[in-house]
Tab-separated table of C-alpha atoms and ligand atoms in Angstrom:
chain	number	residue	atom	x	y	z
O	136	MET	CA	-38.159	30.070	-14.309
O	137	GLU	CA	-37.885	32.593	-11.522
O	138	GLY	CA	-38.672	29.967	-8.910
O	139	SER	CA	-35.972	27.627	-10.131
O	140	ALA	CA	-33.409	30.443	-10.341
O	141	SER	CA	-34.036	31.516	-6.777
O	142	GLY	CA	-34.000	27.874	-5.650
O	143	LYS	CA	-30.568	27.543	-7.206
O	144	PHE	CA	-29.458	30.754	-5.574
O	145	SER	CA	-30.458	29.672	-2.078
O	146	GLY	CA	-28.771	26.308	-2.719
O	147	TYR	CA	-25.518	28.088	-3.486
O	148	SER	CA	-25.911	30.404	-0.466
O	149	CYS	CA	-26.444	27.402	1.733
O	150	LEU	CA	-23.350	25.659	0.371
O	151	PHE	CA	-21.407	28.864	0.846
O	152	MET	CA	-22.550	29.179	4.452
O	153	ILE	CA	-21.615	25.582	5.199
O	154	SER	CA	-18.131	26.065	3.712
O	155	PHE	CA	-17.771	29.308	5.634
O	156	LEU	CA	-18.768	27.610	8.890
O	157	MET	CA	-16.371	24.735	8.246
O	158	VAL	CA	-13.503	27.172	7.710
O	159	CYS	CA	-14.459	29.065	10.907
O	160	LEU	CA	-14.582	25.857	12.924
O	161	GLY	CA	-11.293	24.683	11.482
O	162	VAL	CA	-12.944	21.665	9.890
O	163	ARG	CA	-10.923	20.576	6.891
O	164	SER	CA	-12.024	18.060	4.350
O	165	GLN	CA	-8.663	17.902	2.594
O	166	LEU	CA	-5.396	16.425	3.707
O	167	THR	CA	-2.485	18.859	4.016
O	168	THR	CA	1.242	18.482	4.500
O	169	ASP	CA	1.362	20.814	7.517
O	170	PHE	CA	-1.625	19.412	9.421
O	171	TYR	CA	0.369	18.765	12.625
O	172	ASN	CA	2.825	21.686	12.308
O	173	GLU	CA	1.510	23.295	15.445
O	174	SER	CA	-0.227	20.435	17.263
O	175	CYS	CA	2.721	18.036	16.968
O	176	PRO	CA	5.756	19.823	15.548
O	177	ASN	CA	8.169	16.922	16.104
O	178	LEU	CA	5.926	14.251	14.606
O	179	LEU	CA	7.939	13.607	11.462
O	180	THR	CA	11.227	13.426	13.383
O	181	ILE	CA	9.758	11.014	15.916
O	182	VAL	CA	8.359	8.676	13.275
O	183	ARG	CA	11.525	8.772	11.163
O	184	LYS	CA	13.640	7.797	14.168
O	185	ALA	CA	11.333	4.962	15.157
O	186	VAL	CA	11.178	3.579	11.607
O	187	LYS	CA	14.965	3.793	11.369
O	188	ASN	CA	15.294	1.777	14.579
O	189	ALA	CA	12.809	-0.823	13.416
O	190	ILE	CA	14.626	-1.296	10.111
O	191	LYS	CA	17.950	-1.545	11.910
O	192	THR	CA	16.490	-4.430	13.923
O	193	GLU	CA	14.944	-6.078	10.867
O	194	THR	CA	15.500	-4.814	7.330
O	195	ARG	CA	12.292	-6.406	6.066
O	196	MET	CA	10.222	-4.154	8.330
O	197	ALA	CA	10.457	-1.388	5.695
O	198	ALA	CA	8.525	-3.585	3.271
O	199	SER	CA	6.039	-4.655	5.898
O	200	LEU	CA	5.240	-1.048	6.812
O	201	VAL	CA	4.716	-0.022	3.191
O	202	ARG	CA	2.317	-2.923	2.728
O	203	LEU	CA	0.369	-2.048	5.891
O	204	HIS	CA	-0.460	1.391	4.498
O	205	PHE	CA	-1.641	-0.203	1.217
O	206	HIS	CA	-3.832	-2.754	3.006
O	207	ASP	CA	-5.220	0.005	5.199
O	208	CYS	CA	-6.117	2.351	2.342
O	209	PHE	CA	-7.867	-0.252	0.169
O	210	VAL	CA	-10.397	-1.112	2.886
O	211	ASN	CA	-12.784	1.655	4.009
O	212	GLY	CA	-10.154	4.231	3.025
O	213	CYS	CA	-6.917	5.071	4.851
O	214	ASP	CA	-8.381	4.995	8.347
O	215	GLY	CA	-6.222	2.626	10.388
O	216	SER	CA	-8.886	-0.089	10.146
O	217	VAL	CA	-6.264	-2.732	9.326
O	218	LEU	CA	-4.732	-2.184	12.772
O	219	LEU	CA	-7.816	-3.136	14.787
O	220	ASP	CA	-7.527	-6.398	16.733
O	221	GLY	CA	-10.313	-8.959	16.906
O	222	SER	CA	-11.181	-12.185	15.125
O	223	ASP	CA	-13.712	-10.333	12.969
O	224	GLY	CA	-11.083	-7.751	11.988
O	225	GLU	CA	-9.174	-7.257	8.766
O	226	LYS	CA	-6.123	-9.017	10.197
O	227	SER	CA	-7.978	-12.321	9.782
O	228	ALA	CA	-9.041	-11.662	6.180
O	229	LEU	CA	-7.417	-13.992	3.639
O	230	PRO	CA	-4.946	-11.519	2.109
O	231	ASN	CA	-3.780	-10.540	5.614
O	232	LEU	CA	-3.827	-13.705	7.707
O	233	ASN	CA	-0.306	-14.869	8.641
O	234	SER	CA	0.876	-12.273	6.179
O	235	VAL	CA	0.634	-8.603	7.141
O	236	ARG	CA	3.025	-7.663	9.887
O	237	GLY	CA	4.568	-4.698	11.669
O	238	PHE	CA	1.833	-4.158	14.245
O	239	ASP	CA	4.302	-4.090	17.161
O	240	VAL	CA	6.367	-1.473	15.373
O	241	VAL	CA	3.256	0.649	14.808
O	242	ASP	CA	2.496	0.361	18.540
O	243	THR	CA	6.029	1.529	19.359
O	244	ILE	CA	5.769	4.495	16.994
O	245	LYS	CA	2.341	5.373	18.340
O	246	SER	CA	3.512	5.381	21.950
O	247	SER	CA	6.452	7.688	21.148
O	248	VAL	CA	4.056	9.998	19.325
O	249	GLU	CA	1.537	9.868	22.194
O	250	SER	CA	4.269	10.847	24.692
O	251	ALA	CA	5.064	13.954	22.670
O	252	CYS	CA	1.539	14.911	21.584
O	253	PRO	CA	-1.162	12.961	23.394
O	254	GLY	CA	-4.419	12.378	21.557
O	255	VAL	CA	-3.463	14.349	18.477
O	256	VAL	CA	-2.087	12.099	15.727
O	257	SER	CA	-4.130	9.358	14.059
O	258	CYS	CA	-2.910	5.821	13.506
O	259	ALA	CA	-3.849	6.175	9.836
O	260	ASP	CA	-1.434	9.113	9.479
O	261	ILE	CA	1.300	7.192	11.285
O	262	LEU	CA	0.962	4.435	8.661
O	263	ALA	CA	1.263	6.988	5.839
O	264	ILE	CA	4.403	8.575	7.327
O	265	ALA	CA	5.977	5.207	8.169
O	266	ALA	CA	5.419	4.007	4.595
O	267	ARG	CA	7.069	7.125	3.182
O	268	ASP	CA	10.034	6.795	5.558
O	269	SER	CA	10.408	3.093	4.777
O	270	VAL	CA	10.730	3.782	1.063
O	271	LEU	CA	13.306	6.507	1.649
O	272	LEU	CA	15.337	4.458	4.147
O	273	SER	CA	15.390	1.550	1.660
O	274	GLY	CA	17.018	3.695	-1.005
O	275	GLY	CA	13.937	5.127	-2.687
O	276	ASN	CA	12.938	8.734	-3.030
O	277	THR	CA	10.893	10.849	-0.689
O	278	TRP	CA	7.870	13.121	-0.796
O	279	LYS	CA	5.797	15.358	1.447
O	280	VAL	CA	3.160	13.252	3.147
O	281	PHE	CA	-0.378	14.576	3.198
O	282	LEU	CA	-1.889	14.357	6.678
O	283	GLY	CA	-5.088	14.895	8.611
O	284	ARG	CA	-6.734	11.462	8.345
O	285	ARG	CA	-8.779	10.314	11.316
O	286	ASP	CA	-9.132	6.728	12.476
O	287	GLY	CA	-12.139	4.608	11.600
O	288	LEU	CA	-14.454	3.084	14.158
O	289	VAL	CA	-14.875	-0.285	12.426
O	290	ALA	CA	-12.814	-2.934	10.708
O	291	ASN	CA	-14.212	-4.526	7.565
O	292	GLN	CA	-13.143	-8.132	7.036
O	293	THR	CA	-15.482	-8.605	4.071
O	294	GLY	CA	-14.142	-5.387	2.582
O	295	ALA	CA	-10.589	-6.730	2.927
O	296	ASN	CA	-11.478	-10.063	1.301
O	297	ASN	CA	-13.275	-8.354	-1.584
O	298	GLY	CA	-11.173	-5.238	-2.060
O	299	LEU	CA	-7.577	-6.418	-1.741
O	300	PRO	CA	-5.988	-8.021	-4.790
O	301	PHE	CA	-4.895	-11.672	-4.750
O	302	PRO	CA	-1.645	-12.785	-6.377
O	303	THR	CA	-3.645	-15.144	-8.605
O	304	ASP	CA	-6.060	-12.427	-9.806
O	305	SER	CA	-6.132	-11.605	-13.513
O	306	LEU	CA	-4.903	-8.208	-14.659
O	307	ASP	CA	-8.505	-7.229	-15.384
O	308	THR	CA	-9.541	-8.091	-11.830
O	309	ILE	CA	-6.590	-6.222	-10.332
O	310	THR	CA	-7.305	-3.222	-12.553
O	311	GLN	CA	-10.947	-3.301	-11.421
O	312	LYS	CA	-10.009	-3.505	-7.725
O	313	PHE	CA	-7.761	-0.463	-8.132
O	314	ALA	CA	-10.429	1.383	-10.118
O	315	ASN	CA	-12.888	0.730	-7.291
O	316	VAL	CA	-10.755	2.977	-5.072
O	317	GLY	CA	-10.043	5.573	-7.749
O	318	LEU	CA	-6.674	4.269	-8.939
O	319	ASN	CA	-5.838	3.564	-12.588
O	320	GLN	CA	-3.463	1.254	-14.446
O	321	THR	CA	-0.516	3.602	-14.049
O	322	ASP	CA	-1.063	3.262	-10.301
O	323	VAL	CA	-1.318	-0.541	-10.611
O	324	VAL	CA	2.088	-0.731	-12.264
O	325	SER	CA	3.937	1.929	-10.280
O	326	LEU	CA	2.616	0.711	-6.921
O	327	SER	CA	3.369	-2.915	-7.790
O	328	GLY	CA	6.934	-1.619	-7.889
O	329	ALA	CA	6.770	-1.706	-4.078
O	330	HIS	CA	7.565	-5.395	-4.638
O	331	THR	CA	11.134	-4.233	-5.144
O	332	ILE	CA	11.466	-4.869	-1.399
O	333	GLY	CA	10.181	-7.561	0.915
O	334	LEU	CA	9.302	-11.224	0.885
O	335	ALA	CA	6.496	-13.549	-0.127
O	336	ARG	CA	5.545	-17.007	1.164
O	337	CYS	CA	5.653	-20.057	-1.096
O	338	THR	CA	1.895	-20.406	-0.783
O	339	THR	CA	1.422	-17.112	-2.650
O	340	PHE	CA	3.153	-18.305	-5.835
O	341	SER	CA	3.375	-22.127	-5.592
O	342	SER	CA	0.493	-22.563	-8.036
O	343	ARG	CA	2.939	-21.415	-10.732
O	344	LEU	CA	5.543	-24.079	-10.038
O	345	PHE	CA	4.239	-27.588	-10.717
O	346	ASN	CA	0.864	-27.802	-12.428
O	347	PHE	CA	-0.008	-24.308	-13.526
O	348	SER	CA	-3.697	-24.029	-14.463
O	349	GLY	CA	-3.862	-27.812	-14.919
O	350	THR	CA	-1.205	-27.815	-17.669
O	351	GLY	CA	0.908	-30.396	-15.857
O	352	ALA	CA	3.870	-28.002	-16.061
O	353	ALA	CA	5.145	-24.802	-14.493
O	354	ASP	CA	3.978	-21.365	-15.600
O	355	SER	CA	5.763	-20.974	-18.927
O	356	THR	CA	6.158	-17.245	-18.385
O	357	MET	CA	8.580	-17.881	-15.511
O	358	ASP	CA	12.313	-18.129	-16.219
O	359	THR	CA	13.184	-21.844	-16.182
O	360	GLU	CA	16.115	-21.505	-13.796
O	361	MET	CA	13.919	-19.569	-11.398
O	362	VAL	CA	11.281	-22.309	-11.686
O	363	SER	CA	13.732	-24.984	-10.634
O	364	ASP	CA	15.174	-22.912	-7.790
O	365	LEU	CA	11.688	-22.239	-6.477
O	366	GLN	CA	10.592	-25.867	-6.895
O	367	THR	CA	13.465	-26.779	-4.581
O	368	LEU	CA	12.601	-24.042	-2.114
O	369	CYS	CA	8.872	-24.774	-2.171
O	370	PRO	CA	8.339	-28.544	-2.574
O	371	GLN	CA	4.724	-29.631	-3.017
O	372	SER	CA	4.830	-31.436	0.299
O	373	GLY	CA	6.417	-28.450	2.021
O	374	ASP	CA	5.414	-25.768	4.433
O	375	GLY	CA	3.856	-22.944	2.431
O	376	ASN	CA	5.311	-20.534	4.979
O	377	THR	CA	8.840	-20.532	3.586
O	378	THR	CA	9.635	-17.088	2.190
O	379	THR	CA	11.697	-15.706	-0.661
O	380	SER	CA	12.403	-12.267	-2.128
O	381	LEU	CA	9.820	-10.564	-4.311
O	382	ASP	CA	12.760	-8.934	-6.095
O	383	GLN	CA	15.282	-11.750	-6.361
O	384	ASN	CA	17.993	-9.327	-7.460
O	385	SER	CA	18.018	-6.828	-4.584
O	386	THR	CA	15.668	-7.713	-1.733
O	387	ASP	CA	16.251	-4.769	0.545
O	388	LEU	CA	16.933	-2.037	-1.963
O	389	PHE	CA	14.142	0.164	-3.281
O	390	ASP	CA	15.135	0.361	-6.945
O	391	ASN	CA	13.637	-0.408	-10.364
O	392	HIS	CA	15.010	-3.938	-10.569
O	393	TYR	CA	11.528	-5.333	-9.963
O	394	PHE	CA	10.660	-4.130	-13.483
O	395	LYS	CA	13.897	-5.410	-15.044
O	396	ASN	CA	12.985	-8.818	-13.597
O	397	LEU	CA	9.615	-8.802	-15.332
O	398	LEU	CA	11.285	-8.333	-18.728
O	399	VAL	CA	13.124	-11.640	-18.264
O	400	GLY	CA	10.375	-13.746	-16.644
O	401	LYS	CA	11.647	-13.263	-13.128
O	402	GLY	CA	8.554	-11.846	-11.499
O	403	LEU	CA	7.731	-13.894	-8.412
O	404	LEU	CA	3.960	-13.580	-8.195
O	405	SER	CA	1.618	-14.187	-11.089
O	406	SER	CA	0.221	-10.697	-10.427
O	407	ASP	CA	3.731	-9.309	-10.981
O	408	GLN	CA	4.556	-11.161	-14.174
O	409	ILE	CA	1.197	-10.521	-15.885
O	410	LEU	CA	1.916	-6.792	-15.893
O	411	PHE	CA	4.404	-7.592	-18.641
O	412	THR	CA	3.377	-10.972	-20.006
O	413	GLY	CA	-0.382	-11.297	-19.641
O	414	ASP	CA	-2.659	-11.047	-22.668
O	415	ALA	CA	-4.409	-8.069	-21.155
O	416	ALA	CA	-1.006	-6.415	-20.653
O	417	ALA	CA	-0.746	-5.790	-24.384
O	418	SER	CA	-0.631	-2.039	-24.177
O	419	THR	CA	-0.435	0.155	-21.092
O	420	THR	CA	1.021	-2.029	-18.376
O	421	LYS	CA	3.612	-3.678	-20.611
O	422	SER	CA	4.793	-0.335	-21.899
O	423	LEU	CA	4.965	1.083	-18.380
O	424	VAL	CA	7.004	-1.887	-17.154
O	425	GLN	CA	9.452	-1.272	-20.001
O	426	ASN	CA	9.625	2.441	-19.263
O	427	TYR	CA	10.170	1.955	-15.514
O	428	SER	CA	12.798	-0.734	-16.135
O	429	SER	CA	14.920	1.660	-18.125
O	430	ASP	CA	14.236	4.848	-16.165
O	431	SER	CA	14.272	4.623	-12.391
O	432	GLY	CA	13.614	8.358	-12.136
O	433	LEU	CA	10.323	7.887	-13.966
O	434	PHE	CA	9.426	4.967	-11.686
O	435	PHE	CA	10.239	6.996	-8.571
O	436	SER	CA	8.205	9.987	-9.665
O	437	ASP	CA	5.187	7.924	-10.758
O	438	PHE	CA	5.455	5.851	-7.557
O	439	THR	CA	5.386	9.040	-5.489
O	440	ASN	CA	2.310	10.336	-7.301
O	441	SER	CA	0.543	7.018	-6.896
O	442	MET	CA	1.430	6.747	-3.193
O	443	ILE	CA	-0.054	10.193	-2.608
O	444	LYS	CA	-3.169	9.168	-4.585
O	445	MET	CA	-3.451	5.926	-2.610
O	446	GLY	CA	-2.979	7.818	0.659
O	447	ASN	CA	-5.888	10.013	-0.321
O	448	ILE	CA	-8.430	7.187	-0.654
O	449	ASN	CA	-11.562	8.166	1.240
O	450	PRO	CA	-9.904	9.812	4.250
O	451	LYS	CA	-12.028	10.509	7.310
O	452	THR	CA	-11.743	14.172	8.219
O	453	GLY	CA	-13.635	16.751	10.222
O	454	SER	CA	-15.824	15.043	12.768
O	455	ASN	CA	-15.703	11.609	11.108
O	456	GLY	CA	-13.810	8.928	12.959
O	457	GLU	CA	-11.564	9.647	15.931
O	458	ILE	CA	-7.947	9.896	17.030
O	459	ARG	CA	-7.396	6.442	18.430
O	460	THR	CA	-5.334	6.237	21.631
O	461	ASN	CA	-4.332	2.631	21.034
O	462	CYS	CA	-4.081	1.691	17.363
O	463	ARG	CA	-5.456	-1.801	18.079
O	464	VAL	CA	-8.793	-0.761	19.602
O	465	VAL	CA	-11.345	2.000	19.117
O	466	ASN	CA	-11.549	4.478	21.997
O	467	SER	CA	-14.061	3.542	24.667
H	59	HEM	C1	-1.148	-5.270	-7.532
H	59	HEM	C2	-1.685	-6.104	-6.679
H	59	HEM	C3	-0.923	-6.710	-5.539
H	59	HEM	C4	-0.933	-8.007	-5.189
H	59	HEM	C5	-1.728	-9.120	-5.842
H	59	HEM	C6	-0.034	-8.157	-4.068
H	59	HEM	C7	0.211	-9.337	-3.418
H	59	HEM	C8	1.199	-9.531	-2.477
H	59	HEM	C9	1.526	-10.796	-1.881
H	59	HEM	C10	0.816	-12.109	-2.164
H	59	HEM	C11	2.572	-10.611	-1.059
H	59	HEM	C12	3.256	-11.669	-0.190
H	59	HEM	C13	2.383	-11.909	1.013
H	59	HEM	C14	2.731	-13.149	1.825
H	59	HEM	O1	3.796	-13.728	1.626
H	59	HEM	O2	1.921	-13.511	2.650
H	59	HEM	C15	2.903	-9.208	-1.097
H	59	HEM	C16	3.923	-8.607	-0.386
H	59	HEM	C17	4.181	-7.266	-0.409
H	59	HEM	N1	3.423	-6.296	-1.035
H	59	HEM	FE1	2.011	-6.619	-2.432
H	59	HEM	N2	0.506	-6.946	-3.769
H	59	HEM	C18	-0.005	-6.026	-4.624
H	59	HEM	C19	0.239	-4.671	-4.611
H	59	HEM	C20	1.021	-4.038	-3.661
H	59	HEM	C21	1.056	-2.622	-3.443
H	59	HEM	C22	0.166	-1.617	-4.158
H	59	HEM	C23	1.967	-2.392	-2.458
H	59	HEM	C24	2.387	-1.100	-1.825
H	59	HEM	C25	2.344	0.072	-2.412
H	59	HEM	C26	2.514	-3.675	-2.084
H	59	HEM	C27	3.519	-3.859	-1.177
H	59	HEM	C28	3.995	-5.099	-0.786
H	59	HEM	C29	5.201	-5.280	-0.017
H	59	HEM	C30	6.176	-4.189	0.386
H	59	HEM	C31	5.303	-6.649	0.245
H	59	HEM	C32	6.371	-7.354	1.097
H	59	HEM	C33	5.896	-7.323	2.548
H	59	HEM	C34	6.825	-7.953	3.554
H	59	HEM	O3	7.916	-8.421	3.218
H	59	HEM	O4	6.412	-7.991	4.744
H	59	HEM	N3	1.894	-4.643	-2.815
H	59	HEM	N4	2.049	-8.568	-1.971
H	60	NAG	C1	5.105	23.547	8.403
H	60	NAG	O1	6.416	23.056	8.659
H	60	NAG	C2	7.182	22.840	7.490
H	60	NAG	C3	8.490	22.179	7.884
H	60	NAG	O2	9.018	22.744	9.022
H	60	NAG	C4	7.384	24.189	6.795
H	60	NAG	O3	8.113	23.993	5.590
H	60	NAG	C5	6.024	24.799	6.473
H	60	NAG	O4	6.195	26.099	5.946
H	60	NAG	C6	5.168	24.893	7.725
H	60	NAG	N1	3.844	25.344	7.331
H	60	NAG	C7	3.129	26.204	8.040
H	60	NAG	C8	1.777	26.566	7.511
H	60	NAG	O5	3.540	26.670	9.102
H	61	NAG	C1	-17.169	-3.008	3.979
H	61	NAG	O1	-16.688	-2.913	2.652
H	61	NAG	C2	-17.682	-3.079	1.663
H	61	NAG	C3	-16.978	-3.066	0.332
H	61	NAG	O2	-16.383	-4.319	0.098
H	61	NAG	C4	-18.706	-1.977	1.781
H	61	NAG	O3	-19.709	-2.160	0.808
H	61	NAG	C5	-19.310	-1.995	3.167
H	61	NAG	O4	-20.168	-0.902	3.326
H	61	NAG	C6	-18.226	-1.926	4.231
H	61	NAG	N1	-18.806	-2.124	5.548
H	61	NAG	C7	-18.550	-1.337	6.585
H	61	NAG	C8	-19.185	-1.712	7.871
H	61	NAG	O5	-17.825	-0.379	6.524
H	62	NAG	C1	-3.660	7.700	-14.169
H	62	NAG	O1	-3.918	8.884	-13.458
H	62	NAG	C2	-2.874	9.844	-13.523
H	62	NAG	C3	-3.309	11.029	-12.687
H	62	NAG	O2	-3.531	10.635	-11.366
H	62	NAG	C4	-2.583	10.245	-14.947
H	62	NAG	O3	-1.491	11.121	-15.000
H	62	NAG	C5	-2.267	8.996	-15.755
H	62	NAG	O4	-2.088	9.326	-17.104
H	62	NAG	C6	-3.403	7.985	-15.638
H	62	NAG	N1	-3.038	6.732	-16.321
H	62	NAG	C7	-3.857	6.078	-17.107
H	62	NAG	C8	-3.353	4.809	-17.710
H	62	NAG	O5	-4.995	6.466	-17.334
H	63	NAG	C1	-2.780	-31.062	-13.182
H	63	NAG	O1	-4.052	-30.551	-12.855
H	63	NAG	C2	-5.076	-31.080	-13.684
H	63	NAG	C3	-6.379	-30.343	-13.389
H	63	NAG	O2	-6.441	-29.942	-12.066
H	63	NAG	C4	-5.196	-32.585	-13.410
H	63	NAG	O3	-6.231	-33.135	-14.196
H	63	NAG	C5	-3.869	-33.242	-13.752
H	63	NAG	O4	-3.903	-34.593	-13.405
H	63	NAG	C6	-2.733	-32.574	-12.995
H	63	NAG	N1	-1.461	-33.058	-13.521
H	63	NAG	C7	-0.457	-33.432	-12.739
H	63	NAG	C8	0.771	-33.875	-13.416
H	63	NAG	O5	-0.533	-33.407	-11.518
H	64	NAG	C1	2.165	-21.180	8.697
H	64	NAG	O1	2.283	-20.324	9.816
H	64	NAG	C2	1.069	-20.127	10.506
H	64	NAG	C3	1.324	-19.193	11.684
H	64	NAG	O2	2.340	-18.303	11.453
H	64	NAG	C4	0.506	-21.421	11.009
H	64	NAG	O3	-0.756	-21.193	11.599
H	64	NAG	C5	0.350	-22.393	9.851
H	64	NAG	O4	-0.062	-23.631	10.324
H	64	NAG	C6	1.671	-22.535	9.119
H	64	NAG	N1	1.472	-23.388	7.959
H	64	NAG	C7	2.121	-24.511	7.804
H	64	NAG	C8	1.799	-25.273	6.578
H	64	NAG	O5	2.949	-24.893	8.614
H	65	NAG	C1	21.343	-8.030	-10.239
H	65	NAG	O1	21.317	-7.527	-11.544
H	65	NAG	C2	22.579	-7.050	-12.019
H	65	NAG	C3	22.393	-6.511	-13.423
H	65	NAG	O2	21.380	-5.554	-13.432
H	65	NAG	C4	23.581	-8.182	-12.022
H	65	NAG	O3	24.832	-7.685	-12.404
H	65	NAG	C5	23.663	-8.786	-10.634
H	65	NAG	O4	24.504	-9.929	-10.676
H	65	NAG	C6	22.287	-9.201	-10.135
H	65	NAG	N1	22.409	-9.671	-8.759
H	65	NAG	C7	21.714	-10.709	-8.302
H	65	NAG	C8	21.920	-11.052	-6.855
H	65	NAG	O5	20.946	-11.341	-8.974
H	66	NAG	C1	6.755	4.724	-22.528
H	66	NAG	O1	7.747	5.555	-23.114
H	66	NAG	C2	7.531	5.806	-24.511
H	66	NAG	C3	8.746	6.548	-25.035
H	66	NAG	O2	8.991	7.668	-24.234
H	66	NAG	C4	6.234	6.558	-24.699
H	66	NAG	O3	5.987	6.800	-26.048
H	66	NAG	C5	5.096	5.743	-24.112
H	66	NAG	O4	3.885	6.466	-24.164
H	66	NAG	C6	5.384	5.374	-22.656
H	66	NAG	N1	4.356	4.442	-22.195
H	66	NAG	C7	3.438	4.751	-21.306
H	66	NAG	C8	2.400	3.732	-20.997
H	66	NAG	O5	3.426	5.828	-20.719
C-alpha cells in the first residue's frame, strides 16, 4: 500500500516537473490565438491581403484554399504535409491528384510572411488562416484562428488514400473516417457545408448519371432536371475534367444553400446527397441538414466550431516538426 502510494506520488511530481519545465522553456502543447502576437504581429494582415488578392484574380481560389486545409488536417494532422512536392507525396494520392490546387497562392503568401518574419510562421498555420479568410471573404462568418502548429517532416500518400473521404463512400465510411481523426457526425454535416463554394469535376459524380450501381438508370435521389443537365455536361464519352458548381445555386457565395439543395435532390456528389437521403441518414445527419437549411446562423456557428476542431487535429508543437522555409520541401 505504502509503496504504491509513494510510487503514485513520485509519478505526479515527475509530471509536475515536466510541465513546469515546459512552461519555463516556453514549450506549448496547445494552440493559441495569440501565438504570433509578438513574433509576427502583422501575420494576420499579411495573409488576409494575400488571400484577398488571390480571390480577386480567381474567385474559386477561396474554395481551393479551404479544401487544402481540410486535406492537410486529415493526413498526419494539420502539419502542412499536403504541401510537400514529390511523386511519393500526398499531392499524387487519389483524392488529390489533378484536384487539390492553390499551391502557388500558398507560396505567394508564405513569401510575404517570410519577408516580414523570417523562419517564424509554419505553412500549416498559413493554411489555417487562409481557410478562415477564404470563408469570410466568400460571405461566411469569421472566427479567431488557433495557431502554433509546426510543419511535418514527411508526407503520407498512403495516409491520404486511406484517410480522406471519397465522394462515392457510404455515410458509414465517411462517418468512420471523420471519427478516426476525432470528428463526429455534426462535424461531417457542418463541414460538408464547405461545398457551398467551389467546383467538382464530372469524374467525381458521373457514376450517378447513367448507370448508378448497375441499375441502368441515374441515381434516383438526384433531381431529374439536374440529371439531364449534368448528362449533357458530362457525356459518357467525355473528358471527366469538366467542372461544375458543388452548390448549383450560388457557386461563390458561402451561404446555407448547399443544405437547401439537399432537401430537393440537388446535391452534386453522392457524399453530399446521402447526408439527407441515405438510409443511414435516418436520424442525425438528415435532421442537421434540415436545421442548417432553415437557419444559416446555426450552420455558421456549427461550421466555425467544426473548423476549429478540424484545425486542432494532431498538431505538432514544441520540438516536433519544424518551421519550413519553403512550403514545398522540408528544410535541409
Ligand atoms: C464529407 C466528405 C467529403 C467528400 C467525400 C468530399 C469530396 C470532394 C470532391 C470529390 C470534390 C471535388 C474534387 C474534384 O473535382 O476533383 C470536393 C471539392 C471541395 N471540397 Fe470536399 N469533400 C468532403 C468534405 C469536405 C470538407 C470537410 C471540406 C472543408 C471543410 C471540403 C471542402 C471542399 C471545397 C471547398 C471544394 C471545392 C474546391 C475547389 O473548387 O477547388 N470538402 N470535395
Ligand atoms: C494579441 O493580439 C490580439 C489582436 O491584436 C489582441 O486582441 C490580444 O489581446 C493579444 N494578446 C496578447 C497576449 O498580447
Ligand atoms: C501514414 O498514415 C497512416 C494512417 O493511414 C499511419 O498509420 C502511418 O503511421 C502514417 N505514416 C507516416 C510515415 O506518418
Ligand atoms: C459533436 O461534438 C460536439 C462537440 O465538439 C458536440 O457539441 C456535438 O453534440 C457532437 N455531435 C454528435 C452528433 O455527437
Ligand atoms: C449497368 O451496369 C450493370 C452492372 O455493371 C450492367 O450489367 C448493365 O449492362 C449496365 N446497363 C447499362 C444500360 O449500361
Ligand atoms: C484531366 O486533366 C489531367 C491534368 O490536369 C490530365 O492528366 C488528364 O489526362 C485529363 N483527363 C482527361 C480525360 O482528359
Ligand atoms: C437560388 O435559390 C433561390 C431561392 O432560394 C432562387 O430564387 C434562385 O432563383 C436560385 N438561383 C439559382 C441560380 O438557381
Ligand atoms: C434540429 O432542430 C430541432 C428543433 O430545434 C431539434 O429538436 C433537433 O434536435 C435538431 N437536430 C439536431 C440533429 O440537432
